[in-house]
Amino acid sequence: ELAGDALNVVRLDERHLGFYLLDVSGHGVSAALMAVQVSRFLSPQMGYGSLLKRPQAGPQRYRLGSPDEVARELALLFYAPMGLQFFTMTYGLYDLDDHTIEMVCCAHPPPILQRADGTVEIPELTGHPIGLFGPDEVSFATWRTRLNPGDRLILYSDGVTETTDAAKEIIGTQGLLNLLERQRGAALDACLSGVLHSLTQTRAGRAVADDVSLLALERTS
C-alpha cells in the first residue's frame, strides 16, 4: 500500500546524526508523493536542496540547520493556504560526542524517552503542522535532552496510538507505553518488532486504519 509516513536516520558528519518521522495527511498516491518530496529536502547531501546540511564559505564548508530552522523552512516551502494536504513531523539532531539531542515536533505526537532504569519522560512539545500556516505564523518548541547508556528515544506516528482493540477502543499513549515496557529487556530491533506484533494482535485481523510507523534510537555505551 502507498503510505504517507516517512522516516529516516541520516549521518550528517562525523559528529552528528539527523533523524525524522513525518506523517502526511490522507492516504494513497498524493500522500506518498508529498512524503517523498519532503524527504528530498531532508537529505544529508549538500547541493540537492537539503535543509539539513547547507554549504557555506570558510574551512568548515557547511553548517547544519537547527531543528527549528528546518521546520520553519519546510513551512515556507509547503505553505498552501487553499490546499487540504499537510503533514506533521518530528525532526532532531543527535550529537554523537556528548549524546545530546535537540528536536522539534510539528503537531506530531511527542517522543517517548525510556530511561535505562525504566522511567519514562514525555516532553510537552507543541508546534504547528506544516502546510496549513505561513512561515510568519508558525511556532515550534525546541526540546533538548541527553541520552545516558541504555536510554532509548522512540518516535511514532499517530497510527500507533490510534490502534483499536476488539472493543473499538484506541490503545492511546498508555497502551504504547505498556507495550514498550513489556519489551524493555529486548534488543532494540526485537523491541520494535515485538511492539508491531502486539499491535497486529490487538487489531485481531482488522484492517489498519492509518499508517503505523516507529523509529527508535538507543545509546548502548
JSON list of C-alpha atoms in Angstrom, two decimals:
[
{"chain": "A", "resi": 1, "resn": "GLU", "atom": "CA", "xyz": [0.00, 0.00, 0.00]},
{"chain": "A", "resi": 2, "resn": "LEU", "atom": "CA", "xyz": [1.07, 3.58, -0.63]},
{"chain": "A", "resi": 3, "resn": "ALA", "atom": "CA", "xyz": [1.69, 5.40, 2.62]},
{"chain": "A", "resi": 4, "resn": "GLY", "atom": "CA", "xyz": [2.07, 8.99, 3.76]},
{"chain": "A", "resi": 5, "resn": "ASP", "atom": "CA", "xyz": [4.56, 8.17, 6.52]},
{"chain": "A", "resi": 6, "resn": "ALA", "atom": "CA", "xyz": [8.31, 8.56, 6.02]},
{"chain": "A", "resi": 7, "resn": "LEU", "atom": "CA", "xyz": [11.21, 8.16, 8.43]},
{"chain": "A", "resi": 8, "resn": "ASN", "atom": "CA", "xyz": [14.98, 8.06, 8.32]},
{"chain": "A", "resi": 9, "resn": "VAL", "atom": "CA", "xyz": [18.21, 8.37, 10.27]},
{"chain": "A", "resi": 10, "resn": "VAL", "atom": "CA", "xyz": [20.98, 10.12, 8.31]},
{"chain": "A", "resi": 11, "resn": "ARG", "atom": "CA", "xyz": [24.66, 10.72, 9.00]},
{"chain": "A", "resi": 12, "resn": "LEU", "atom": "CA", "xyz": [25.31, 14.45, 8.63]},
{"chain": "A", "resi": 13, "resn": "ASP", "atom": "CA", "xyz": [29.00, 14.43, 9.51]},
{"chain": "A", "resi": 14, "resn": "GLU", "atom": "CA", "xyz": [31.44, 12.66, 11.82]},
{"chain": "A", "resi": 15, "resn": "ARG", "atom": "CA", "xyz": [29.73, 14.07, 14.88]},
{"chain": "A", "resi": 16, "resn": "HIS", "atom": "CA", "xyz": [26.01, 14.42, 14.07]},
{"chain": "A", "resi": 17, "resn": "LEU", "atom": "CA", "xyz": [23.02, 12.32, 13.06]},
{"chain": "A", "resi": 18, "resn": "GLY", "atom": "CA", "xyz": [19.75, 13.73, 11.80]},
{"chain": "A", "resi": 19, "resn": "PHE", "atom": "CA", "xyz": [16.52, 11.79, 12.29]},
{"chain": "A", "resi": 20, "resn": "TYR", "atom": "CA", "xyz": [12.90, 12.37, 11.42]},
{"chain": "A", "resi": 21, "resn": "LEU", "atom": "CA", "xyz": [9.47, 10.84, 11.23]},
{"chain": "A", "resi": 22, "resn": "LEU", "atom": "CA", "xyz": [6.75, 12.58, 9.23]},
{"chain": "A", "resi": 23, "resn": "ASP", "atom": "CA", "xyz": [3.11, 11.80, 8.56]},
{"chain": "A", "resi": 24, "resn": "VAL", "atom": "CA", "xyz": [1.28, 13.30, 5.59]},
{"chain": "A", "resi": 25, "resn": "SER", "atom": "CA", "xyz": [-2.49, 13.73, 5.87]},
{"chain": "A", "resi": 26, "resn": "GLY", "atom": "CA", "xyz": [-4.59, 11.42, 3.79]},
{"chain": "A", "resi": 27, "resn": "HIS", "atom": "CA", "xyz": [-3.64, 8.21, 2.03]},
{"chain": "A", "resi": 28, "resn": "GLY", "atom": "CA", "xyz": [-2.74, 6.88, -1.37]},
{"chain": "A", "resi": 29, "resn": "VAL", "atom": "CA", "xyz": [-0.72, 8.41, -4.19]},
{"chain": "A", "resi": 30, "resn": "SER", "atom": "CA", "xyz": [-0.96, 12.08, -3.18]},
{"chain": "A", "resi": 31, "resn": "ALA", "atom": "CA", "xyz": [0.17, 11.41, 0.39]},
{"chain": "A", "resi": 32, "resn": "ALA", "atom": "CA", "xyz": [3.02, 9.17, -0.77]},
{"chain": "A", "resi": 33, "resn": "LEU", "atom": "CA", "xyz": [4.22, 11.75, -3.31]},
{"chain": "A", "resi": 34, "resn": "MET", "atom": "CA", "xyz": [4.30, 14.51, -0.72]},
{"chain": "A", "resi": 35, "resn": "ALA", "atom": "CA", "xyz": [6.19, 12.25, 1.72]},
{"chain": "A", "resi": 36, "resn": "VAL", "atom": "CA", "xyz": [8.83, 11.61, -0.97]},
{"chain": "A", "resi": 37, "resn": "GLN", "atom": "CA", "xyz": [9.04, 15.31, -1.79]},
{"chain": "A", "resi": 38, "resn": "VAL", "atom": "CA", "xyz": [9.55, 16.31, 1.85]},
{"chain": "A", "resi": 39, "resn": "SER", "atom": "CA", "xyz": [12.16, 13.58, 2.30]},
{"chain": "A", "resi": 40, "resn": "ARG", "atom": "CA", "xyz": [14.22, 15.05, -0.54]},
{"chain": "A", "resi": 41, "resn": "PHE", "atom": "CA", "xyz": [14.58, 18.30, 1.41]},
{"chain": "A", "resi": 42, "resn": "LEU", "atom": "CA", "xyz": [15.69, 16.21, 4.42]},
{"chain": "A", "resi": 43, "resn": "SER", "atom": "CA", "xyz": [18.68, 14.76, 2.57]},
{"chain": "A", "resi": 44, "resn": "PRO", "atom": "CA", "xyz": [22.17, 14.85, 4.12]},
{"chain": "A", "resi": 45, "resn": "GLN", "atom": "CA", "xyz": [23.71, 15.61, 0.70]},
{"chain": "A", "resi": 46, "resn": "MET", "atom": "CA", "xyz": [24.62, 19.22, 0.01]},
{"chain": "A", "resi": 47, "resn": "GLY", "atom": "CA", "xyz": [23.64, 20.60, -3.38]},
{"chain": "A", "resi": 48, "resn": "TYR", "atom": "CA", "xyz": [20.27, 18.82, -3.61]},
{"chain": "A", "resi": 49, "resn": "GLY", "atom": "CA", "xyz": [18.18, 21.43, -1.85]},
{"chain": "A", "resi": 50, "resn": "SER", "atom": "CA", "xyz": [18.90, 19.89, 1.53]},
{"chain": "A", "resi": 51, "resn": "LEU", "atom": "CA", "xyz": [17.72, 21.84, 4.53]},
{"chain": "A", "resi": 52, "resn": "LEU", "atom": "CA", "xyz": [19.82, 19.72, 6.88]},
{"chain": "A", "resi": 53, "resn": "LYS", "atom": "CA", "xyz": [23.30, 20.47, 5.58]},
{"chain": "A", "resi": 54, "resn": "ARG", "atom": "CA", "xyz": [23.96, 23.78, 3.83]},
{"chain": "A", "resi": 55, "resn": "PRO", "atom": "CA", "xyz": [27.15, 24.91, 2.05]},
{"chain": "A", "resi": 56, "resn": "GLN", "atom": "CA", "xyz": [28.94, 27.96, 3.38]},
{"chain": "A", "resi": 57, "resn": "ALA", "atom": "CA", "xyz": [32.23, 29.76, 2.82]},
{"chain": "A", "resi": 58, "resn": "GLY", "atom": "CA", "xyz": [35.18, 29.01, 5.07]},
{"chain": "A", "resi": 59, "resn": "PRO", "atom": "CA", "xyz": [37.13, 25.98, 6.25]},
{"chain": "A", "resi": 60, "resn": "GLN", "atom": "CA", "xyz": [34.04, 24.20, 7.59]},
{"chain": "A", "resi": 61, "resn": "ARG", "atom": "CA", "xyz": [32.38, 24.38, 4.11]},
{"chain": "A", "resi": 62, "resn": "TYR", "atom": "CA", "xyz": [28.93, 23.69, 5.57]},
{"chain": "A", "resi": 63, "resn": "ARG", "atom": "CA", "xyz": [26.66, 24.28, 8.51]},
{"chain": "A", "resi": 64, "resn": "LEU", "atom": "CA", "xyz": [23.85, 22.19, 9.96]},
{"chain": "A", "resi": 65, "resn": "GLY", "atom": "CA", "xyz": [20.35, 23.58, 10.07]},
{"chain": "A", "resi": 66, "resn": "SER", "atom": "CA", "xyz": [18.86, 23.62, 13.56]},
{"chain": "A", "resi": 67, "resn": "PRO", "atom": "CA", "xyz": [15.61, 21.65, 14.02]},
{"chain": "A", "resi": 68, "resn": "ASP", "atom": "CA", "xyz": [13.66, 24.89, 14.42]},
{"chain": "A", "resi": 69, "resn": "GLU", "atom": "CA", "xyz": [15.23, 26.32, 11.26]},
{"chain": "A", "resi": 70, "resn": "VAL", "atom": "CA", "xyz": [14.46, 23.17, 9.26]},
{"chain": "A", "resi": 71, "resn": "ALA", "atom": "CA", "xyz": [10.83, 23.22, 10.40]},
{"chain": "A", "resi": 72, "resn": "ARG", "atom": "CA", "xyz": [10.40, 26.90, 9.52]},
{"chain": "A", "resi": 73, "resn": "GLU", "atom": "CA", "xyz": [11.85, 26.47, 6.05]},
{"chain": "A", "resi": 74, "resn": "LEU", "atom": "CA", "xyz": [9.57, 23.50, 5.41]},
{"chain": "A", "resi": 75, "resn": "ALA", "atom": "CA", "xyz": [6.65, 25.69, 6.48]},
{"chain": "A", "resi": 76, "resn": "LEU", "atom": "CA", "xyz": [7.74, 28.22, 3.81]},
{"chain": "A", "resi": 77, "resn": "LEU", "atom": "CA", "xyz": [8.22, 25.59, 1.10]},
{"chain": "A", "resi": 78, "resn": "PHE", "atom": "CA", "xyz": [4.95, 23.73, 1.65]},
{"chain": "A", "resi": 79, "resn": "TYR", "atom": "CA", "xyz": [2.58, 26.52, 2.63]},
{"chain": "A", "resi": 80, "resn": "ALA", "atom": "CA", "xyz": [-0.63, 26.03, 0.66]},
{"chain": "A", "resi": 81, "resn": "PRO", "atom": "CA", "xyz": [-3.43, 28.04, 2.29]},
{"chain": "A", "resi": 82, "resn": "MET", "atom": "CA", "xyz": [-6.09, 26.72, -0.08]},
{"chain": "A", "resi": 83, "resn": "GLY", "atom": "CA", "xyz": [-4.81, 23.15, 0.00]},
{"chain": "A", "resi": 84, "resn": "LEU", "atom": "CA", "xyz": [-6.18, 20.29, 2.04]},
{"chain": "A", "resi": 85, "resn": "GLN", "atom": "CA", "xyz": [-2.89, 18.47, 2.48]},
{"chain": "A", "resi": 86, "resn": "PHE", "atom": "CA", "xyz": [-0.43, 18.99, 5.31]},
{"chain": "A", "resi": 87, "resn": "PHE", "atom": "CA", "xyz": [1.98, 16.95, 7.36]},
{"chain": "A", "resi": 88, "resn": "THR", "atom": "CA", "xyz": [3.15, 16.57, 10.92]},
{"chain": "A", "resi": 89, "resn": "MET", "atom": "CA", "xyz": [6.77, 15.84, 11.74]},
{"chain": "A", "resi": 90, "resn": "THR", "atom": "CA", "xyz": [9.38, 15.27, 14.39]},
{"chain": "A", "resi": 91, "resn": "TYR", "atom": "CA", "xyz": [12.95, 16.23, 13.48]},
{"chain": "A", "resi": 92, "resn": "GLY", "atom": "CA", "xyz": [16.03, 16.03, 15.68]},
{"chain": "A", "resi": 93, "resn": "LEU", "atom": "CA", "xyz": [19.80, 16.32, 15.76]},
{"chain": "A", "resi": 94, "resn": "TYR", "atom": "CA", "xyz": [21.87, 13.80, 17.72]},
{"chain": "A", "resi": 95, "resn": "ASP", "atom": "CA", "xyz": [25.40, 14.75, 18.82]},
{"chain": "A", "resi": 96, "resn": "LEU", "atom": "CA", "xyz": [27.49, 11.59, 18.88]},
{"chain": "A", "resi": 97, "resn": "ASP", "atom": "CA", "xyz": [30.20, 13.17, 21.05]},
{"chain": "A", "resi": 98, "resn": "ASP", "atom": "CA", "xyz": [28.16, 14.31, 24.03]},
{"chain": "A", "resi": 99, "resn": "HIS", "atom": "CA", "xyz": [24.97, 12.31, 23.29]},
{"chain": "A", "resi": 100, "resn": "THR", "atom": "CA", "xyz": [22.73, 15.38, 23.37]},
{"chain": "A", "resi": 101, "resn": "ILE", "atom": "CA", "xyz": [19.56, 15.63, 21.32]},
{"chain": "A", "resi": 102, "resn": "GLU", "atom": "CA", "xyz": [17.83, 18.76, 20.04]},
{"chain": "A", "resi": 103, "resn": "MET", "atom": "CA", "xyz": [14.46, 18.34, 18.38]},
{"chain": "A", "resi": 104, "resn": "VAL", "atom": "CA", "xyz": [11.13, 19.88, 17.40]},
{"chain": "A", "resi": 105, "resn": "CYS", "atom": "CA", "xyz": [7.64, 18.48, 16.92]},
{"chain": "A", "resi": 106, "resn": "CYS", "atom": "CA", "xyz": [5.40, 19.95, 14.24]},
{"chain": "A", "resi": 107, "resn": "ALA", "atom": "CA", "xyz": [1.98, 18.92, 15.59]},
{"chain": "A", "resi": 108, "resn": "HIS", "atom": "CA", "xyz": [3.32, 15.36, 15.77]},
{"chain": "A", "resi": 109, "resn": "PRO", "atom": "CA", "xyz": [2.97, 13.02, 18.77]},
{"chain": "A", "resi": 110, "resn": "PRO", "atom": "CA", "xyz": [5.78, 13.83, 21.21]},
{"chain": "A", "resi": 111, "resn": "PRO", "atom": "CA", "xyz": [8.64, 11.34, 21.54]},
{"chain": "A", "resi": 112, "resn": "ILE", "atom": "CA", "xyz": [8.94, 8.86, 24.38]},
{"chain": "A", "resi": 113, "resn": "LEU", "atom": "CA", "xyz": [12.22, 8.84, 26.29]},
{"chain": "A", "resi": 114, "resn": "GLN", "atom": "CA", "xyz": [12.62, 5.48, 28.03]},
{"chain": "A", "resi": 115, "resn": "ARG", "atom": "CA", "xyz": [15.47, 5.59, 30.52]},
{"chain": "A", "resi": 116, "resn": "ALA", "atom": "CA", "xyz": [17.60, 2.54, 31.26]},
{"chain": "A", "resi": 117, "resn": "ASP", "atom": "CA", "xyz": [16.03, 2.23, 34.72]},
{"chain": "A", "resi": 118, "resn": "GLY", "atom": "CA", "xyz": [12.53, 2.03, 33.22]},
{"chain": "A", "resi": 119, "resn": "THR", "atom": "CA", "xyz": [11.40, 5.58, 33.96]},
{"chain": "A", "resi": 120, "resn": "VAL", "atom": "CA", "xyz": [9.69, 7.39, 31.10]},
{"chain": "A", "resi": 121, "resn": "GLU", "atom": "CA", "xyz": [9.73, 11.03, 30.03]},
{"chain": "A", "resi": 122, "resn": "ILE", "atom": "CA", "xyz": [7.31, 12.53, 27.51]},
{"chain": "A", "resi": 123, "resn": "PRO", "atom": "CA", "xyz": [8.10, 16.18, 26.77]},
{"chain": "A", "resi": 124, "resn": "GLU", "atom": "CA", "xyz": [5.28, 18.66, 26.26]},
{"chain": "A", "resi": 125, "resn": "LEU", "atom": "CA", "xyz": [6.28, 19.68, 22.74]},
{"chain": "A", "resi": 126, "resn": "THR", "atom": "CA", "xyz": [4.00, 21.98, 20.79]},
{"chain": "A", "resi": 127, "resn": "GLY", "atom": "CA", "xyz": [4.17, 23.14, 17.20]},
{"chain": "A", "resi": 128, "resn": "HIS", "atom": "CA", "xyz": [2.10, 23.82, 14.11]},
{"chain": "A", "resi": 129, "resn": "PRO", "atom": "CA", "xyz": [1.57, 21.32, 11.30]},
{"chain": "A", "resi": 130, "resn": "ILE", "atom": "CA", "xyz": [3.43, 22.05, 8.07]},
{"chain": "A", "resi": 131, "resn": "GLY", "atom": "CA", "xyz": [1.36, 23.34, 5.17]},
{"chain": "A", "resi": 132, "resn": "LEU", "atom": "CA", "xyz": [-1.58, 24.98, 6.91]},
{"chain": "A", "resi": 133, "resn": "PHE", "atom": "CA", "xyz": [0.15, 28.08, 8.25]},
{"chain": "A", "resi": 134, "resn": "GLY", "atom": "CA", "xyz": [2.51, 30.60, 6.71]},
{"chain": "A", "resi": 135, "resn": "PRO", "atom": "CA", "xyz": [6.15, 30.90, 7.83]},
{"chain": "A", "resi": 136, "resn": "ASP", "atom": "CA", "xyz": [5.31, 34.01, 9.86]},
{"chain": "A", "resi": 137, "resn": "GLU", "atom": "CA", "xyz": [2.51, 32.23, 11.72]},
{"chain": "A", "resi": 138, "resn": "VAL", "atom": "CA", "xyz": [4.20, 29.02, 12.80]},
{"chain": "A", "resi": 139, "resn": "SER", "atom": "CA", "xyz": [6.00, 28.34, 16.06]},
{"chain": "A", "resi": 140, "resn": "PHE", "atom": "CA", "xyz": [7.79, 25.25, 17.32]},
{"chain": "A", "resi": 141, "resn": "ALA", "atom": "CA", "xyz": [9.02, 24.43, 20.80]},
{"chain": "A", "resi": 142, "resn": "THR", "atom": "CA", "xyz": [12.56, 23.04, 20.91]},
{"chain": "A", "resi": 143, "resn": "TRP", "atom": "CA", "xyz": [13.38, 20.20, 23.31]},
{"chain": "A", "resi": 144, "resn": "ARG", "atom": "CA", "xyz": [16.91, 19.32, 24.43]},
{"chain": "A", "resi": 145, "resn": "THR", "atom": "CA", "xyz": [17.92, 16.24, 26.35]},
{"chain": "A", "resi": 146, "resn": "ARG", "atom": "CA", "xyz": [20.82, 13.83, 26.80]},
{"chain": "A", "resi": 147, "resn": "LEU", "atom": "CA", "xyz": [20.86, 10.08, 26.38]},
{"chain": "A", "resi": 148, "resn": "ASN", "atom": "CA", "xyz": [22.65, 8.04, 29.03]},
{"chain": "A", "resi": 149, "resn": "PRO", "atom": "CA", "xyz": [23.83, 4.46, 28.38]},
{"chain": "A", "resi": 150, "resn": "GLY", "atom": "CA", "xyz": [20.81, 2.22, 27.91]},
{"chain": "A", "resi": 151, "resn": "ASP", "atom": "CA", "xyz": [18.37, 5.06, 27.23]},
{"chain": "A", "resi": 152, "resn": "ARG", "atom": "CA", "xyz": [16.00, 4.84, 24.25]},
{"chain": "A", "resi": 153, "resn": "LEU", "atom": "CA", "xyz": [14.17, 7.54, 22.32]},
{"chain": "A", "resi": 154, "resn": "ILE", "atom": "CA", "xyz": [11.04, 6.34, 20.50]},
{"chain": "A", "resi": 155, "resn": "LEU", "atom": "CA", "xyz": [9.24, 8.25, 17.75]},
{"chain": "A", "resi": 156, "resn": "TYR", "atom": "CA", "xyz": [5.93, 7.06, 16.34]},
{"chain": "A", "resi": 157, "resn": "SER", "atom": "CA", "xyz": [3.04, 8.05, 14.11]},
{"chain": "A", "resi": 158, "resn": "ASP", "atom": "CA", "xyz": [-0.45, 8.53, 15.49]},
{"chain": "A", "resi": 159, "resn": "GLY", "atom": "CA", "xyz": [-1.48, 5.34, 13.72]},
{"chain": "A", "resi": 160, "resn": "VAL", "atom": "CA", "xyz": [0.27, 3.50, 16.55]},
{"chain": "A", "resi": 161, "resn": "THR", "atom": "CA", "xyz": [-1.62, 5.07, 19.45]},
{"chain": "A", "resi": 162, "resn": "GLU", "atom": "CA", "xyz": [-4.89, 5.13, 17.49]},
{"chain": "A", "resi": 163, "resn": "THR", "atom": "CA", "xyz": [-4.83, 1.35, 17.04]},
{"chain": "A", "resi": 164, "resn": "THR", "atom": "CA", "xyz": [-8.15, -0.02, 18.29]},
{"chain": "A", "resi": 165, "resn": "ASP", "atom": "CA", "xyz": [-8.80, -3.23, 20.15]},
{"chain": "A", "resi": 166, "resn": "ALA", "atom": "CA", "xyz": [-11.69, -5.68, 19.74]},
{"chain": "A", "resi": 167, "resn": "ALA", "atom": "CA", "xyz": [-13.96, -3.29, 21.65]},
{"chain": "A", "resi": 168, "resn": "LYS", "atom": "CA", "xyz": [-13.00, -0.49, 19.20]},
{"chain": "A", "resi": 169, "resn": "GLU", "atom": "CA", "xyz": [-11.19, 1.40, 21.96]},
{"chain": "A", "resi": 170, "resn": "ILE", "atom": "CA", "xyz": [-7.93, 3.10, 20.99]},
{"chain": "A", "resi": 171, "resn": "ILE", "atom": "CA", "xyz": [-4.89, 2.00, 22.96]},
{"chain": "A", "resi": 172, "resn": "GLY", "atom": "CA", "xyz": [-3.61, 5.58, 23.37]},
{"chain": "A", "resi": 173, "resn": "THR", "atom": "CA", "xyz": [-0.22, 6.64, 24.65]},
{"chain": "A", "resi": 174, "resn": "GLN", "atom": "CA", "xyz": [-0.57, 4.50, 27.76]},
{"chain": "A", "resi": 175, "resn": "GLY", "atom": "CA", "xyz": [-1.16, 1.43, 25.62]},
{"chain": "A", "resi": 176, "resn": "LEU", "atom": "CA", "xyz": [2.06, 2.10, 23.72]},
{"chain": "A", "resi": 177, "resn": "LEU", "atom": "CA", "xyz": [3.94, 2.64, 27.00]},
{"chain": "A", "resi": 178, "resn": "ASN", "atom": "CA", "xyz": [2.66, -0.72, 28.22]},
{"chain": "A", "resi": 179, "resn": "LEU", "atom": "CA", "xyz": [3.92, -2.43, 25.04]},
{"chain": "A", "resi": 180, "resn": "LEU", "atom": "CA", "xyz": [7.33, -0.76, 25.35]},
{"chain": "A", "resi": 181, "resn": "GLU", "atom": "CA", "xyz": [7.65, -1.75, 28.99]},
{"chain": "A", "resi": 182, "resn": "ARG", "atom": "CA", "xyz": [6.83, -5.33, 28.07]},
{"chain": "A", "resi": 183, "resn": "GLN", "atom": "CA", "xyz": [9.73, -5.28, 25.57]},
{"chain": "A", "resi": 184, "resn": "ARG", "atom": "CA", "xyz": [12.21, -3.32, 27.69]},
{"chain": "A", "resi": 185, "resn": "GLY", "atom": "CA", "xyz": [14.68, -6.17, 28.19]},
{"chain": "A", "resi": 186, "resn": "ALA", "atom": "CA", "xyz": [14.83, -6.98, 24.48]},
{"chain": "A", "resi": 187, "resn": "ALA", "atom": "CA", "xyz": [17.33, -5.67, 21.97]},
{"chain": "A", "resi": 188, "resn": "LEU", "atom": "CA", "xyz": [16.13, -2.59, 20.12]},
{"chain": "A", "resi": 189, "resn": "ASP", "atom": "CA", "xyz": [15.19, -4.35, 16.86]},
{"chain": "A", "resi": 190, "resn": "ALA", "atom": "CA", "xyz": [13.39, -7.08, 18.79]},
{"chain": "A", "resi": 191, "resn": "CYS", "atom": "CA", "xyz": [11.62, -4.45, 20.90]},
{"chain": "A", "resi": 192, "resn": "LEU", "atom": "CA", "xyz": [10.16, -2.69, 17.86]},
{"chain": "A", "resi": 193, "resn": "SER", "atom": "CA", "xyz": [9.23, -5.99, 16.21]},
{"chain": "A", "resi": 194, "resn": "GLY", "atom": "CA", "xyz": [7.51, -7.06, 19.42]},
{"chain": "A", "resi": 195, "resn": "VAL", "atom": "CA", "xyz": [5.53, -3.83, 19.61]},
{"chain": "A", "resi": 196, "resn": "LEU", "atom": "CA", "xyz": [4.41, -4.16, 15.97]},
{"chain": "A", "resi": 197, "resn": "HIS", "atom": "CA", "xyz": [3.43, -7.80, 16.56]},
{"chain": "A", "resi": 198, "resn": "SER", "atom": "CA", "xyz": [1.38, -6.79, 19.61]},
{"chain": "A", "resi": 199, "resn": "LEU", "atom": "CA", "xyz": [-0.37, -4.07, 17.59]},
{"chain": "A", "resi": 200, "resn": "THR", "atom": "CA", "xyz": [-1.28, -6.66, 14.97]},
{"chain": "A", "resi": 201, "resn": "GLN", "atom": "CA", "xyz": [-2.71, -8.94, 17.65]},
{"chain": "A", "resi": 202, "resn": "THR", "atom": "CA", "xyz": [-4.64, -6.02, 19.16]},
{"chain": "A", "resi": 203, "resn": "ARG", "atom": "CA", "xyz": [-6.31, -5.36, 15.82]},
{"chain": "A", "resi": 204, "resn": "ALA", "atom": "CA", "xyz": [-7.33, -9.04, 15.75]},
{"chain": "A", "resi": 205, "resn": "GLY", "atom": "CA", "xyz": [-7.23, -9.26, 11.96]},
{"chain": "A", "resi": 206, "resn": "ARG", "atom": "CA", "xyz": [-9.00, -5.97, 11.29]},
{"chain": "A", "resi": 207, "resn": "ALA", "atom": "CA", "xyz": [-7.54, -3.68, 8.62]},
{"chain": "A", "resi": 208, "resn": "VAL", "atom": "CA", "xyz": [-5.12, -0.92, 9.61]},
{"chain": "A", "resi": 209, "resn": "ALA", "atom": "CA", "xyz": [-6.99, 2.39, 9.78]},
{"chain": "A", "resi": 210, "resn": "ASP", "atom": "CA", "xyz": [-3.85, 4.52, 9.48]},
{"chain": "A", "resi": 211, "resn": "ASP", "atom": "CA", "xyz": [-0.17, 4.19, 8.69]},
{"chain": "A", "resi": 212, "resn": "VAL", "atom": "CA", "xyz": [1.87, 2.72, 11.54]},
{"chain": "A", "resi": 213, "resn": "SER", "atom": "CA", "xyz": [5.49, 3.84, 11.91]},
{"chain": "A", "resi": 214, "resn": "LEU", "atom": "CA", "xyz": [8.08, 3.51, 14.67]},
{"chain": "A", "resi": 215, "resn": "LEU", "atom": "CA", "xyz": [11.63, 4.84, 14.87]},
{"chain": "A", "resi": 216, "resn": "ALA", "atom": "CA", "xyz": [13.92, 4.39, 17.86]},
{"chain": "A", "resi": 217, "resn": "LEU", "atom": "CA", "xyz": [17.42, 5.46, 18.89]},
{"chain": "A", "resi": 218, "resn": "GLU", "atom": "CA", "xyz": [19.37, 3.82, 21.70]},
{"chain": "A", "resi": 219, "resn": "ARG", "atom": "CA", "xyz": [22.65, 4.77, 23.35]},
{"chain": "A", "resi": 220, "resn": "THR", "atom": "CA", "xyz": [24.42, 1.49, 24.03]},
{"chain": "A", "resi": 221, "resn": "SER", "atom": "CA", "xyz": [27.54, 2.76, 25.83]}
]
